[in-house]
PDB file of C-alpha atoms in Angstrom:
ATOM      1  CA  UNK A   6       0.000   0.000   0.000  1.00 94.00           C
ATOM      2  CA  UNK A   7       1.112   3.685  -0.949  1.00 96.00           C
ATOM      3  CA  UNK A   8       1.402   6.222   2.347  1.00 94.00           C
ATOM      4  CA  UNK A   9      -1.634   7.939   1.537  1.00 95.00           C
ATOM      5  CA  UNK A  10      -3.661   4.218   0.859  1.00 97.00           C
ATOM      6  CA  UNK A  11      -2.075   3.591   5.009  1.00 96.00           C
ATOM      7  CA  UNK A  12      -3.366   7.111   5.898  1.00 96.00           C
ATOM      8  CA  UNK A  13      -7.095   6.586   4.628  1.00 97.00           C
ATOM      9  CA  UNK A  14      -7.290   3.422   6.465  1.00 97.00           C
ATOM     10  CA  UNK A  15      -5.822   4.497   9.561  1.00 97.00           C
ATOM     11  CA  UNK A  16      -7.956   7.633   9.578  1.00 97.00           C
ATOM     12  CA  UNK A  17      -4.864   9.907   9.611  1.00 97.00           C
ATOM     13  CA  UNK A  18      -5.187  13.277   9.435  1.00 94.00           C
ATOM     14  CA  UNK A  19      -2.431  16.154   9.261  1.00 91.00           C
ATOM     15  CA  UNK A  20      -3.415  18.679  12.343  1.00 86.00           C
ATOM     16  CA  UNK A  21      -1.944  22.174  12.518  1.00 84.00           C
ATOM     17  CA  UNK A  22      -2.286  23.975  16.207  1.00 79.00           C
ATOM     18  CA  UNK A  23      -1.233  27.592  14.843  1.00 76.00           C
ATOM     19  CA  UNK A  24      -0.968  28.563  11.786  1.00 77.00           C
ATOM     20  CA  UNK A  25       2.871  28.779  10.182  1.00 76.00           C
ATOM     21  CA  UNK A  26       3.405  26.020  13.323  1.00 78.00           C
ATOM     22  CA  UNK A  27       4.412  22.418  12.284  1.00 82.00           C
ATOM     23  CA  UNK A  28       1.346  20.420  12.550  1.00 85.00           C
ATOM     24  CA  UNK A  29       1.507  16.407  13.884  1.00 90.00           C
ATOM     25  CA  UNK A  30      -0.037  13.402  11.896  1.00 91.00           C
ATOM     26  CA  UNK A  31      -2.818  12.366  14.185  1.00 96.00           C
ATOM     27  CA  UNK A  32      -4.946   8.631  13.613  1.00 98.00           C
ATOM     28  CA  UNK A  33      -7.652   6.924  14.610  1.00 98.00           C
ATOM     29  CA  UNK A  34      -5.778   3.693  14.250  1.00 98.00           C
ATOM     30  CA  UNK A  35      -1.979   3.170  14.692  1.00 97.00           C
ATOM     31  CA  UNK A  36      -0.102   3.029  11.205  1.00 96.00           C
ATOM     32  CA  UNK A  37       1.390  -0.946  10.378  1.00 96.00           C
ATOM     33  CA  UNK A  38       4.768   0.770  11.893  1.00 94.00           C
ATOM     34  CA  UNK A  39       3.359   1.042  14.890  1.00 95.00           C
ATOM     35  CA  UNK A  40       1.364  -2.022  15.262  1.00 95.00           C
ATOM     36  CA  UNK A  41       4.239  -3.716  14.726  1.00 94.00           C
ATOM     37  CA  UNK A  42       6.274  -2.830  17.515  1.00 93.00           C
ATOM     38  CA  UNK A  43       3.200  -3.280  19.728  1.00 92.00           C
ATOM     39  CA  UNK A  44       2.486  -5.714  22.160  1.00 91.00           C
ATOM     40  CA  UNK A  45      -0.176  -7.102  20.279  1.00 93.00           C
ATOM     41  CA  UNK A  46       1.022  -8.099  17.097  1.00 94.00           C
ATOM     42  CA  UNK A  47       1.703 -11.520  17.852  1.00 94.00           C
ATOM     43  CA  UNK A  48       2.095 -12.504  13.889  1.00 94.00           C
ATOM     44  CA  UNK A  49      -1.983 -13.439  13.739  1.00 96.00           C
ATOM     45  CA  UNK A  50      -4.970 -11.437  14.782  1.00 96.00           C
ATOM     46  CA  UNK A  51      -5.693 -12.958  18.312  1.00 97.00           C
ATOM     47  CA  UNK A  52      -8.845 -12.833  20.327  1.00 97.00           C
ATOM     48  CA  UNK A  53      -6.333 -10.215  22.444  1.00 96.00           C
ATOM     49  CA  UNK A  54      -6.618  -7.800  19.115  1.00 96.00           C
ATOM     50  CA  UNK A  55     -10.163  -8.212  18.325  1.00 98.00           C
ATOM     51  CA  UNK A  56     -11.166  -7.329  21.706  1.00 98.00           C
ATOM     52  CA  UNK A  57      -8.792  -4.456  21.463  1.00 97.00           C
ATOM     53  CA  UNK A  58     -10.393  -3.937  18.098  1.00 97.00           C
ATOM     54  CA  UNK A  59     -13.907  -3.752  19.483  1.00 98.00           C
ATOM     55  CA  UNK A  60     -12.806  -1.919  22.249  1.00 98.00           C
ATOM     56  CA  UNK A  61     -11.852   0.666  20.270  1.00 98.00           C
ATOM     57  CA  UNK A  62     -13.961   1.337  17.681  1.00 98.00           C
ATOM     58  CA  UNK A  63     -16.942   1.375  20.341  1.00 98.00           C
ATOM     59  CA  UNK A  64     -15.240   3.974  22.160  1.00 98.00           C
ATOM     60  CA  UNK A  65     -14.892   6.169  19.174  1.00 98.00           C
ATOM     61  CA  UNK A  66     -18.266   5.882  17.515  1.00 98.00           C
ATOM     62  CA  UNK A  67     -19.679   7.167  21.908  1.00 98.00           C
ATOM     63  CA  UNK A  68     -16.876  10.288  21.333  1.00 97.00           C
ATOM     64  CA  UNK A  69     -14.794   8.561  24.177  1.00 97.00           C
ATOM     65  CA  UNK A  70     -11.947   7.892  21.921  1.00 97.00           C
ATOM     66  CA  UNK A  71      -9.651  11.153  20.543  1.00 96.00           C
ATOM     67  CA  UNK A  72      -7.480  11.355  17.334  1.00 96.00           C
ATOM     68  CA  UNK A  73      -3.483  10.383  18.270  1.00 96.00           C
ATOM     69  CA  UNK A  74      -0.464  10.921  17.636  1.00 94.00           C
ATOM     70  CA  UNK A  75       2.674   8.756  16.567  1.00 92.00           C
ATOM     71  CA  UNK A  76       4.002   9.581  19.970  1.00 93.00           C
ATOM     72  CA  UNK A  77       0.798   8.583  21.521  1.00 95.00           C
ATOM     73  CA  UNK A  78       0.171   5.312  19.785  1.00 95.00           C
ATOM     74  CA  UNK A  79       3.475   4.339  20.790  1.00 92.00           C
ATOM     75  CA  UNK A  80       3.163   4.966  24.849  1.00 87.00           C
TER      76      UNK A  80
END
């Protein structure tokens, strides 16, 4: 997949705080990168990452769940 085909999936978007500022790529869903190095990709999607999964996408479609950073995914 191209970088922009990885950002529409994830849900990235490219948020500025002030204008003339360098903005952050913020996501819905951490970027392949990033799932990678997590402690969930065990190789196979696991009952672990479907709950996480489910988890997660029911906390953003209540408005409990906020856009993130790559910093953020990563902690």
């Amino acid at each position: 997949l191209t970088e922009e085909e990885i950002d529409l999936l994830c849900g990235a978007y490219y948020m500025e705080k002030n204008v003339g500022q360098p903005g952050k790529r913020m996501s819905w869903w951490p970027k392949p990168n990033i799932w990678r190095h997590s402690g969930l990709d065990v190789g196979y999607w696991s009952s672990g990452c479907e709950k996480w999964f489910q988890d997660r996408k029911e906390r953003i479609r209540k408005g409990d769940a906020h856009l993130k950073s790559t910093e953020a995914w990563r902690s």
